[in-house]
Structures are given as C-alpha cells and as structure tokens.
mmCIF file of C-alpha atoms in Angstrom:
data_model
loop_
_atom_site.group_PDB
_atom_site.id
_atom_site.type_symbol
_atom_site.label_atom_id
_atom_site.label_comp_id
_atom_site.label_asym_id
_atom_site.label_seq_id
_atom_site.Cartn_x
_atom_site.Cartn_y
_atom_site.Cartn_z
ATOM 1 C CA UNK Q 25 -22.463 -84.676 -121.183
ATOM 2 C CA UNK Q 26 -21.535 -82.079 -118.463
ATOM 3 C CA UNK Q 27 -23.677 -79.151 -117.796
ATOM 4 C CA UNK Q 28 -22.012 -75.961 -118.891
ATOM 5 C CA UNK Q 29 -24.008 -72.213 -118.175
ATOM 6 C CA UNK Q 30 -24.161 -69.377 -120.401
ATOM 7 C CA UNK Q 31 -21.953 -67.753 -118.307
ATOM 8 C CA UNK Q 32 -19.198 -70.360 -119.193
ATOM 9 C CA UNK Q 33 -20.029 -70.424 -122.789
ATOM 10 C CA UNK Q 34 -19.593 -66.531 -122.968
ATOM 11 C CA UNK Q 35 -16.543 -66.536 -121.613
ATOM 12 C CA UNK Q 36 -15.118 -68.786 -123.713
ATOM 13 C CA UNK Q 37 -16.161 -67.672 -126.666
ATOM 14 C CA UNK Q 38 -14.147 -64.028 -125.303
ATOM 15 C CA UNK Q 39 -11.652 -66.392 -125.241
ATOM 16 C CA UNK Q 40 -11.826 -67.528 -128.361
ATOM 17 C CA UNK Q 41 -11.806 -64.085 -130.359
ATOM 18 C CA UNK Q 42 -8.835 -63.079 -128.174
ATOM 19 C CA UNK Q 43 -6.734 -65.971 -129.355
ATOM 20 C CA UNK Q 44 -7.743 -65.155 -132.691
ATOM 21 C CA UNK Q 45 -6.930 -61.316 -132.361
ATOM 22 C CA UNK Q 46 -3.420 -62.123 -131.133
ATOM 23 C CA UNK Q 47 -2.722 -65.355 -133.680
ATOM 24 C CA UNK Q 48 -3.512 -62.877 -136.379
ATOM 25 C CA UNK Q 49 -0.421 -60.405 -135.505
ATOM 26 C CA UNK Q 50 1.238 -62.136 -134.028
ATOM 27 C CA UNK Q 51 1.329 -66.047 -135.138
ATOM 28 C CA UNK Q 52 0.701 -67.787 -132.625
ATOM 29 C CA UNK Q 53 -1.243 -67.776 -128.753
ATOM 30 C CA UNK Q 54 -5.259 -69.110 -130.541
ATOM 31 C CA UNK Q 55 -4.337 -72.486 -128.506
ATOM 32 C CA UNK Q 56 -2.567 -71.218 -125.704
ATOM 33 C CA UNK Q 57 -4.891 -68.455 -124.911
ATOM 34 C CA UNK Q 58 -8.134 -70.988 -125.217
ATOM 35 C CA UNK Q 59 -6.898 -73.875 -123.168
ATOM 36 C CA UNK Q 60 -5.364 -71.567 -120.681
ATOM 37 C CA UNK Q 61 -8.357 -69.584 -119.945
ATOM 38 C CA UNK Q 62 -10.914 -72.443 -120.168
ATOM 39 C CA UNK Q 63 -8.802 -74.977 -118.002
ATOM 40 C CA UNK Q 64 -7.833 -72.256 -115.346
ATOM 41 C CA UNK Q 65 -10.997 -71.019 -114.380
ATOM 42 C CA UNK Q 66 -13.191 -74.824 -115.329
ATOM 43 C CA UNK Q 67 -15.418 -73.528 -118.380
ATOM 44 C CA UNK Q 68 -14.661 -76.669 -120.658
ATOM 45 C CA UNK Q 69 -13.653 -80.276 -119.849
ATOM 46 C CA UNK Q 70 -10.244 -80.591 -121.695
ATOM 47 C CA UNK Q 71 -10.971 -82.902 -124.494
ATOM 48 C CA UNK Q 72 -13.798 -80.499 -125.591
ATOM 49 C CA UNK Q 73 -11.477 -77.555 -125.429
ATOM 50 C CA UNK Q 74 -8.670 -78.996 -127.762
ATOM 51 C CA UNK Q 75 -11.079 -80.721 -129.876
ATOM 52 C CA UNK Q 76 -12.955 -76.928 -130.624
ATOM 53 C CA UNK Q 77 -9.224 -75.284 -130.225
ATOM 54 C CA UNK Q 78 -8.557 -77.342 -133.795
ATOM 55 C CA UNK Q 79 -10.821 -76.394 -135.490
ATOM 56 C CA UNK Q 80 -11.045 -72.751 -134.489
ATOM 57 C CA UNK Q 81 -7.344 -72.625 -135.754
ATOM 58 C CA UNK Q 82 -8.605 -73.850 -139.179
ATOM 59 C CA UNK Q 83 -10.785 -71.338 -139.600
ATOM 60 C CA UNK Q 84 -8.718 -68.721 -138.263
ATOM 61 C CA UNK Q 85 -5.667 -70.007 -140.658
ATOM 62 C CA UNK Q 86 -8.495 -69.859 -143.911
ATOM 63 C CA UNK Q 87 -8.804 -66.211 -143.218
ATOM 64 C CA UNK Q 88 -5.229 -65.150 -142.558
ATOM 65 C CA UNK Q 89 -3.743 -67.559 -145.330
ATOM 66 C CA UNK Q 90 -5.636 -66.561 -148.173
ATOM 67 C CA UNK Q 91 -3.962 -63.622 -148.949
ATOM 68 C CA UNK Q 92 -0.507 -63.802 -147.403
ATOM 69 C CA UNK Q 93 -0.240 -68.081 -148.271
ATOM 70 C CA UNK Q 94 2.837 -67.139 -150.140
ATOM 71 C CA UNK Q 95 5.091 -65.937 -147.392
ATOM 72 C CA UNK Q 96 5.438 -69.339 -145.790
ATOM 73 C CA UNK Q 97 8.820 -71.350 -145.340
ATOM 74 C CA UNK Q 98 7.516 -74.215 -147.243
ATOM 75 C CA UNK Q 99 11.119 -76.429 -146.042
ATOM 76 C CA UNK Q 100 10.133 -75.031 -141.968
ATOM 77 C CA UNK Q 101 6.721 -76.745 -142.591
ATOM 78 C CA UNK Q 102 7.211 -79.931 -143.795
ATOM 79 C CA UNK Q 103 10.219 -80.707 -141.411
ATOM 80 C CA UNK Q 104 7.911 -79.340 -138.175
ATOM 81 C CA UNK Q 105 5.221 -81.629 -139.640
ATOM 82 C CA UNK Q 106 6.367 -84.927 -140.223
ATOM 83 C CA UNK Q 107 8.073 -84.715 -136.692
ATOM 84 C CA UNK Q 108 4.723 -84.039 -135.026
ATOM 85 C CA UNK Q 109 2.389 -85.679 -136.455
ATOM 86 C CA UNK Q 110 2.965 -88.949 -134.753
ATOM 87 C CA UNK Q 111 3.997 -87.033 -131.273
ATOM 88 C CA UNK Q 112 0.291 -85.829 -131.968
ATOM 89 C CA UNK Q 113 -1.127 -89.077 -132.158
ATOM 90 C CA UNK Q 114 0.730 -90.211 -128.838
ATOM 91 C CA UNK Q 115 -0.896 -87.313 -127.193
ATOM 92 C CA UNK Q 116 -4.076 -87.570 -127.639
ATOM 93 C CA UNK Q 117 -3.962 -91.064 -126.281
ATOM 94 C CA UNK Q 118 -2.380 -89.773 -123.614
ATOM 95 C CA UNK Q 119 -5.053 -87.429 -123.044
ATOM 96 C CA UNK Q 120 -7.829 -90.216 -123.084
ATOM 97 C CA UNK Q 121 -6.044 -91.682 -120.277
ATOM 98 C CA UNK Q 122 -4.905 -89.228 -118.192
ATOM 99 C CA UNK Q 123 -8.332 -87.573 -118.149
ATOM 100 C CA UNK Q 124 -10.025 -90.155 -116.443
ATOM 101 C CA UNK Q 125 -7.125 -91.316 -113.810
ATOM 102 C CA UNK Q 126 -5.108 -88.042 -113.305
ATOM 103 C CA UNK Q 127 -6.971 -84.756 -114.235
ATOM 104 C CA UNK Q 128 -4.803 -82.719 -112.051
ATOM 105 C CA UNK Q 129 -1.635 -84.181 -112.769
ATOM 106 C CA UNK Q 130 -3.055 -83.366 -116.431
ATOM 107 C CA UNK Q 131 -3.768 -79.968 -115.275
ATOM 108 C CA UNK Q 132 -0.157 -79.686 -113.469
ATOM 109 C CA UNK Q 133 1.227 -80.586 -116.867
ATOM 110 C CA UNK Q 134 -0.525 -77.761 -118.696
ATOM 111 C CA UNK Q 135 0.167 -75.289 -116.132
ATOM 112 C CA UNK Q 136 4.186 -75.813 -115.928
ATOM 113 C CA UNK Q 137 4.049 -75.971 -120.397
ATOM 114 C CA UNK Q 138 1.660 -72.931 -120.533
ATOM 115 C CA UNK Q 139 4.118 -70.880 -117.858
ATOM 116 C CA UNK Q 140 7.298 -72.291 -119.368
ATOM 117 C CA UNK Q 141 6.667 -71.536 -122.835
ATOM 118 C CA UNK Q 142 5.392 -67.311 -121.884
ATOM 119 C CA UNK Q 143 8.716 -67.059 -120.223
ATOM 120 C CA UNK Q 144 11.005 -68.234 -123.167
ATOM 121 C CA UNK Q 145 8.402 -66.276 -125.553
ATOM 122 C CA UNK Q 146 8.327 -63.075 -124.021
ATOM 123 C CA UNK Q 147 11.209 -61.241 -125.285
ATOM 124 C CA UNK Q 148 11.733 -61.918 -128.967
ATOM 125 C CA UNK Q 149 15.596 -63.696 -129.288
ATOM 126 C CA UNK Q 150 18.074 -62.020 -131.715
ATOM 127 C CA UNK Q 151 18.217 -63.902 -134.509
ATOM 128 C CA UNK Q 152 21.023 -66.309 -135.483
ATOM 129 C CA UNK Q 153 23.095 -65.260 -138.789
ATOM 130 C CA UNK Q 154 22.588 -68.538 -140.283
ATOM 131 C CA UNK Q 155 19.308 -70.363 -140.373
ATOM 132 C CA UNK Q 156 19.136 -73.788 -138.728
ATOM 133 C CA UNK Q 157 19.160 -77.033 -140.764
ATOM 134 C CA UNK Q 158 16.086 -78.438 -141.732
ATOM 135 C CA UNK Q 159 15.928 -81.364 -139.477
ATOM 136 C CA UNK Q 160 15.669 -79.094 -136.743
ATOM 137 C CA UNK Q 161 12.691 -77.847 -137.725
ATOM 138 C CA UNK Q 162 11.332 -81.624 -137.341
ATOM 139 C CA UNK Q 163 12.677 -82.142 -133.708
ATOM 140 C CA UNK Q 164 10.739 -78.825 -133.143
ATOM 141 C CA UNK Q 165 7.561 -80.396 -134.300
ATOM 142 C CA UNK Q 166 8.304 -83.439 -132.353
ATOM 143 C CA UNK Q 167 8.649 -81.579 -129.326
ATOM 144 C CA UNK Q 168 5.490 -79.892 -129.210
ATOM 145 C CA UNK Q 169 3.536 -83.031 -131.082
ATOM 146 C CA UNK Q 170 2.666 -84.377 -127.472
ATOM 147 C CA UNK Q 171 1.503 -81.184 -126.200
ATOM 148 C CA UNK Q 172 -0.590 -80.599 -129.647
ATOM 149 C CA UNK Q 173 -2.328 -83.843 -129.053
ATOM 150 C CA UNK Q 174 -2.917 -83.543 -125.175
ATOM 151 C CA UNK Q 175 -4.181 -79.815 -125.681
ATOM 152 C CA UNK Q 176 -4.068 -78.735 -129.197
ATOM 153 C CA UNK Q 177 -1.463 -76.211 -128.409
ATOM 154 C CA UNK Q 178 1.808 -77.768 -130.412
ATOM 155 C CA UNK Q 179 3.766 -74.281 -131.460
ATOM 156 C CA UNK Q 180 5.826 -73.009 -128.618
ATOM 157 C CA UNK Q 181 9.184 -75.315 -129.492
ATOM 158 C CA UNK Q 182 8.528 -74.136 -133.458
ATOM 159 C CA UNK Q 183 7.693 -70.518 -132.076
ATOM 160 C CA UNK Q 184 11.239 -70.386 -130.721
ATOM 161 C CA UNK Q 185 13.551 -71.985 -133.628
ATOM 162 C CA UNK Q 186 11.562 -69.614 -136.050
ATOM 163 C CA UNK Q 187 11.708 -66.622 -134.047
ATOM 164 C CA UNK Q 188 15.567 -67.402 -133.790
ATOM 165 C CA UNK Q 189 16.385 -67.698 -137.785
ATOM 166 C CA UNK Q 190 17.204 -65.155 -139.953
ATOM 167 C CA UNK Q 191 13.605 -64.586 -141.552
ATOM 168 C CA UNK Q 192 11.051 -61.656 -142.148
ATOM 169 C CA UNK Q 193 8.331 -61.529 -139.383
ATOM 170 C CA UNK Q 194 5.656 -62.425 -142.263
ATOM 171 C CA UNK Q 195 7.213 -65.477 -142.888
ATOM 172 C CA UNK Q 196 7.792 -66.372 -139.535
ATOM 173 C CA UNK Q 197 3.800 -65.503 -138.548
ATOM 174 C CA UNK Q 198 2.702 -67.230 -141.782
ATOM 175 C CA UNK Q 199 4.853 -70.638 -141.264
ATOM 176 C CA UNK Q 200 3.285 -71.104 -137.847
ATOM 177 C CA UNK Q 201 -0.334 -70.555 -139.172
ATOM 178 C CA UNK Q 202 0.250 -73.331 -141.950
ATOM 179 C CA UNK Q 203 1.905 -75.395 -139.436
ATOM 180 C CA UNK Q 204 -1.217 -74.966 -137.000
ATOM 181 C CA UNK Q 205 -3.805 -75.870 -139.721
ATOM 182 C CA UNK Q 206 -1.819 -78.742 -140.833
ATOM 183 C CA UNK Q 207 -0.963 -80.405 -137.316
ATOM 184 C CA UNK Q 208 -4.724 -79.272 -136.329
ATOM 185 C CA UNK Q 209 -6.449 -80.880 -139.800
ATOM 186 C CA UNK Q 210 -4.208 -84.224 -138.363
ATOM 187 C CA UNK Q 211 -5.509 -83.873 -134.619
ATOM 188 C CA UNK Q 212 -9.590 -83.306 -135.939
ATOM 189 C CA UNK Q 213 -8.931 -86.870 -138.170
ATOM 190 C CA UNK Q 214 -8.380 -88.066 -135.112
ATOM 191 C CA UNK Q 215 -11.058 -87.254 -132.705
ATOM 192 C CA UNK Q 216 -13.591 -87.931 -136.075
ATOM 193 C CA UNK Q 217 -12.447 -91.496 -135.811
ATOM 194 C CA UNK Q 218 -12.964 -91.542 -131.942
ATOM 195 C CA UNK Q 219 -16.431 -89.991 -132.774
ATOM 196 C CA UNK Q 220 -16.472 -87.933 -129.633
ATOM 197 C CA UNK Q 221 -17.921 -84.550 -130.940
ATOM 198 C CA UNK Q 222 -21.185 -84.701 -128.731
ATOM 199 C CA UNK Q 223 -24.025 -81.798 -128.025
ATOM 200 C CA UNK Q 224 -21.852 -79.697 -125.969
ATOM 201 C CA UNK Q 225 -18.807 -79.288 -128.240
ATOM 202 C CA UNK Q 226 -21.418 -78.819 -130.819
ATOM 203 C CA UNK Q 227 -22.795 -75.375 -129.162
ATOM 204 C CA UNK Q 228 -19.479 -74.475 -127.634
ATOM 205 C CA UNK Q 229 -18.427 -74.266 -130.698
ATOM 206 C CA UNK Q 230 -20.711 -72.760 -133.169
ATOM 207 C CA UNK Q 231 -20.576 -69.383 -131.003
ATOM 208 C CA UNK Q 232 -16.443 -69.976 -130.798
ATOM 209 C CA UNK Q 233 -16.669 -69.715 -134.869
ATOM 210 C CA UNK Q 234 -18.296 -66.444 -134.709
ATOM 211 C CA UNK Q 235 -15.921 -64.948 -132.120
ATOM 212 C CA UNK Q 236 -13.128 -66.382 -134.343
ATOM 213 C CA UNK Q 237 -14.095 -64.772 -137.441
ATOM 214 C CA UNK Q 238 -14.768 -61.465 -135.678
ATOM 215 C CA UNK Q 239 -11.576 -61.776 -133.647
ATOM 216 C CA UNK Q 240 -9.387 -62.208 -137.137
ATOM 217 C CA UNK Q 241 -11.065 -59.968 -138.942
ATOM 218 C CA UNK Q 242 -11.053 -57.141 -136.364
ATOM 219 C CA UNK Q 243 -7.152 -57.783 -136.199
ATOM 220 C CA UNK Q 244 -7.025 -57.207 -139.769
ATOM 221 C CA UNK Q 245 -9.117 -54.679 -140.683
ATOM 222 C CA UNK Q 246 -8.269 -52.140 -137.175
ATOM 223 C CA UNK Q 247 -4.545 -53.266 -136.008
ATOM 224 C CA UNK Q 248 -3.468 -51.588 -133.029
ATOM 225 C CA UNK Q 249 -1.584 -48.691 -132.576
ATOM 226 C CA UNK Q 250 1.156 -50.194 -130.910
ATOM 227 C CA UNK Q 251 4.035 -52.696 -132.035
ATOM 228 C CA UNK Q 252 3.191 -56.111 -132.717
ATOM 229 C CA UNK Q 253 6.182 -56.813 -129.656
ATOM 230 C CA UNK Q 254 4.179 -54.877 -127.125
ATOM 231 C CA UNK Q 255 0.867 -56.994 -128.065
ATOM 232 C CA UNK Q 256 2.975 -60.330 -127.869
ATOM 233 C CA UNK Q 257 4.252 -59.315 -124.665
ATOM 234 C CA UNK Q 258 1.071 -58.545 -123.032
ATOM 235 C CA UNK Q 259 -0.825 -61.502 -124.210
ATOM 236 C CA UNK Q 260 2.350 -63.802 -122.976
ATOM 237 C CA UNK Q 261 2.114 -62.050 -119.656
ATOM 238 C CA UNK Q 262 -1.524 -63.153 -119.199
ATOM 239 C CA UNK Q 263 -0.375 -66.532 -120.286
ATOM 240 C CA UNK Q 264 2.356 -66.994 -117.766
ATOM 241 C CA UNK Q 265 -0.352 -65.809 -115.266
ATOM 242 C CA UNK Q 266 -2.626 -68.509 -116.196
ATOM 243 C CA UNK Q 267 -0.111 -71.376 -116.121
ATOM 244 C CA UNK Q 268 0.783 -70.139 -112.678
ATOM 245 C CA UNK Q 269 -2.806 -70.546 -111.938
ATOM 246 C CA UNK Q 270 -3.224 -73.629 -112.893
ATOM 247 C CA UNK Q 271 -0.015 -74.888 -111.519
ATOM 248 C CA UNK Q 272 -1.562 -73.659 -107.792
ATOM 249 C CA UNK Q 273 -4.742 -75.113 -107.769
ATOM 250 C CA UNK Q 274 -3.571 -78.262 -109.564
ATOM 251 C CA UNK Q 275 -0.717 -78.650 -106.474
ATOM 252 C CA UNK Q 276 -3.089 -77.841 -104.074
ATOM 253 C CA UNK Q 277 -5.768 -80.405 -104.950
ATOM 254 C CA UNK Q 278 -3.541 -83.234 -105.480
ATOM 255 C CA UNK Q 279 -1.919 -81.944 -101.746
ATOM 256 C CA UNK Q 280 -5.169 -82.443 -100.699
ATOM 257 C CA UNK Q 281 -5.900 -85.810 -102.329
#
C-alpha cells in the first residue's frame, strides 16, 4: 500500500465536496473534478481514486435523488446504460493493465479526455427541436463506458446529447445522476469481485463521505447567487486547466523516458 500524508488526504477530500457542490447544480463534474485534481497534482494512485469516485457518486446521487427521482428521462437511462455497461467492464481491465506498464500514457489519456470534454462543455449548446432517438442515447453510454471504467468519469458524451435535446434542466441534471449511480453501482461490482479495496482506500474514503455529504447538502440548502451557467463554466474552466496539466507533465516524462 503506498504511503499517502495528511496533507494529500485533505486535499482530496476538498476535492471531493467540490465535485459534490457542482454535481448537485449542475449534474455532473463529482468524477471529473476528483480524478482531475487527485491525478494532476499525485494525491491518489488511480485505481484508488475511481474506485472511491464510485462510490462517492452513490452517495451523492441518494441525497439528490430522493426528492427530485421523478424528473428523470427513464427512456435516456436505460439506452445510456445498456451501452456502457460492458464499455465499463473493458475499462477497467484496461486500467489494470495500463497501470502497471504505461502510467503516463494512462495519465496522457486522462489529460487529453479531461481537457476535451471542458471545451465541448463549456458553453451550454442550443437545443435541437426534436429530441434524438433512443439508440443514441446508448452509443452515448458506450462512448464514455471506457472512460467510466478506466477513471470512473463516464458522463461527458451523455452530458452533451442531453444538454442538446429539448428537455427541462431538472430532467437533464436528474438523468445524469441516475445514470452515474447506475453505471457506478456496475463499476463497484466490479472492483468487489477483484477484492482490491485495501487500508488506504478505506481511510481515503471515509473522510471523502463526509465532504460528500457536506458538499451536497451545502449546495442544497445555500445555492449560490449566481446562475447555475456561470458555476458550470467556472468549474469546467478549472477542469480544462487540469487536463492541460496533466497532458504537460505526462508528455514531458514519457519525453524523458
């Protein structure tokens, strides 16, 4: 098990109630803001991170889906689902062995998703005046699957077919949290069968669960005074920072290598 500080811990567990401030009004960024932070500045080995990334979005999902449940696309769903959940599975096996043979190309990978997907995020698109068919909600799924199972962070492709139809902004936030407890319930059945929750992921996350539950319920109970667009685009600014980041200093090390 790799030593981690205090120091590390702390920050990730900032981390972790950020991601849960901004999934709450927003939808989405729990994942991305996590695995961004933790991987850019080397608080968490990966497979910890996206192992405690799942189940912080369960618990975060618990609280936001109890009382607004009902505005979810239930067709959106189960299309985005069955397409990922065997893109998830491919992941994660992916992730076994690309952790041990290429970490930086792993981290390269991240980077270029995590800057990719703040750029086509950050202005919201106008919607279409008919909604998509409901297969393309399952190529969505499938195209994020790998990324959910490599780093727990599935939604962007969903994020921006949703964002695109005709729909409320409830039902649009709420689809993506029941999509994200869902594809995340699938990815924790998964590392349960690998049993590879050790000691560290055990602390790591115990304090994450606090920050999460403060995190939500501070976004719920004190919302910002500004529009939910201006928080989105803020937090995806920070995220296209940190997949620059890690796109430098994974290009630099495998220059060096």
């Amino acid at each position: 098990m790799p030593e981690v500080g205090w120091s590390a811990l702390l920050a990730f567990w900032g981390l972790s109630a950020l991601g849960a401030w901004s999934q709450t009004l927003t939808g989405f960024a729990l994942g991305l803001i996590v695995m961004s932070g933790t991987t850019l500045f080397g608080l968490l080995p990966v497979p910890v991170t996206a192992q405690i990334i799942s189940i912080l979005v369960l618990l975060n999902g618990a609280m936001v889906l109890w009382r607004d449940h009902h505005h979810a696309d239930r067709k959106a769903v189960i299309a985005a689902v069955i397409g990922a959940t065997p893109m998830i599975a491919l992941g994660y096996w992916l992730l076994h062995w690309m952790v041990g043979s290429a970490l930086e190309w792993l981290r390269l990978i991240l980077g270029v998703f995590i800057a990719v997907a703040a750029l086509q995020l950050v202005h919201r698109p106008q919607p279409w005046e008919a909604r998509s068919p409901t297969p393309a909600f399952g190529v969505a799924g499938a195209t994020g699957g790998i990324m959910g199972g490599l780093f727990a962070t599935s939604g962007p492709p969903l994020i921006w077919l949703l964002y695109r139809q005709p729909l409320t902004l409830d039902t649009i936030r709420v689809t993506l949290v029941v999509y994200f407890v869902i594809t995340q319930a699938f990815r924790l059945v998964l590392t349960a069968a690998d049993r590879s929750f050790d000691r560290l992921t055990a602390i790591a996350l115990a304090g994450a669960l606090l920050a999460v539950a403060v995190g939500t319920w501070a976004a719920r109970r004190f919302p910002p005074r500004v529009s939910p667009l201006a928080i989105r685009r803020a937090a995806l600014v920070l995220l296209f920072l940190s997949g620059v980041g890690l796109i430098g200093t994974a290009s630099v090390a495998l220059a060096r290598g």
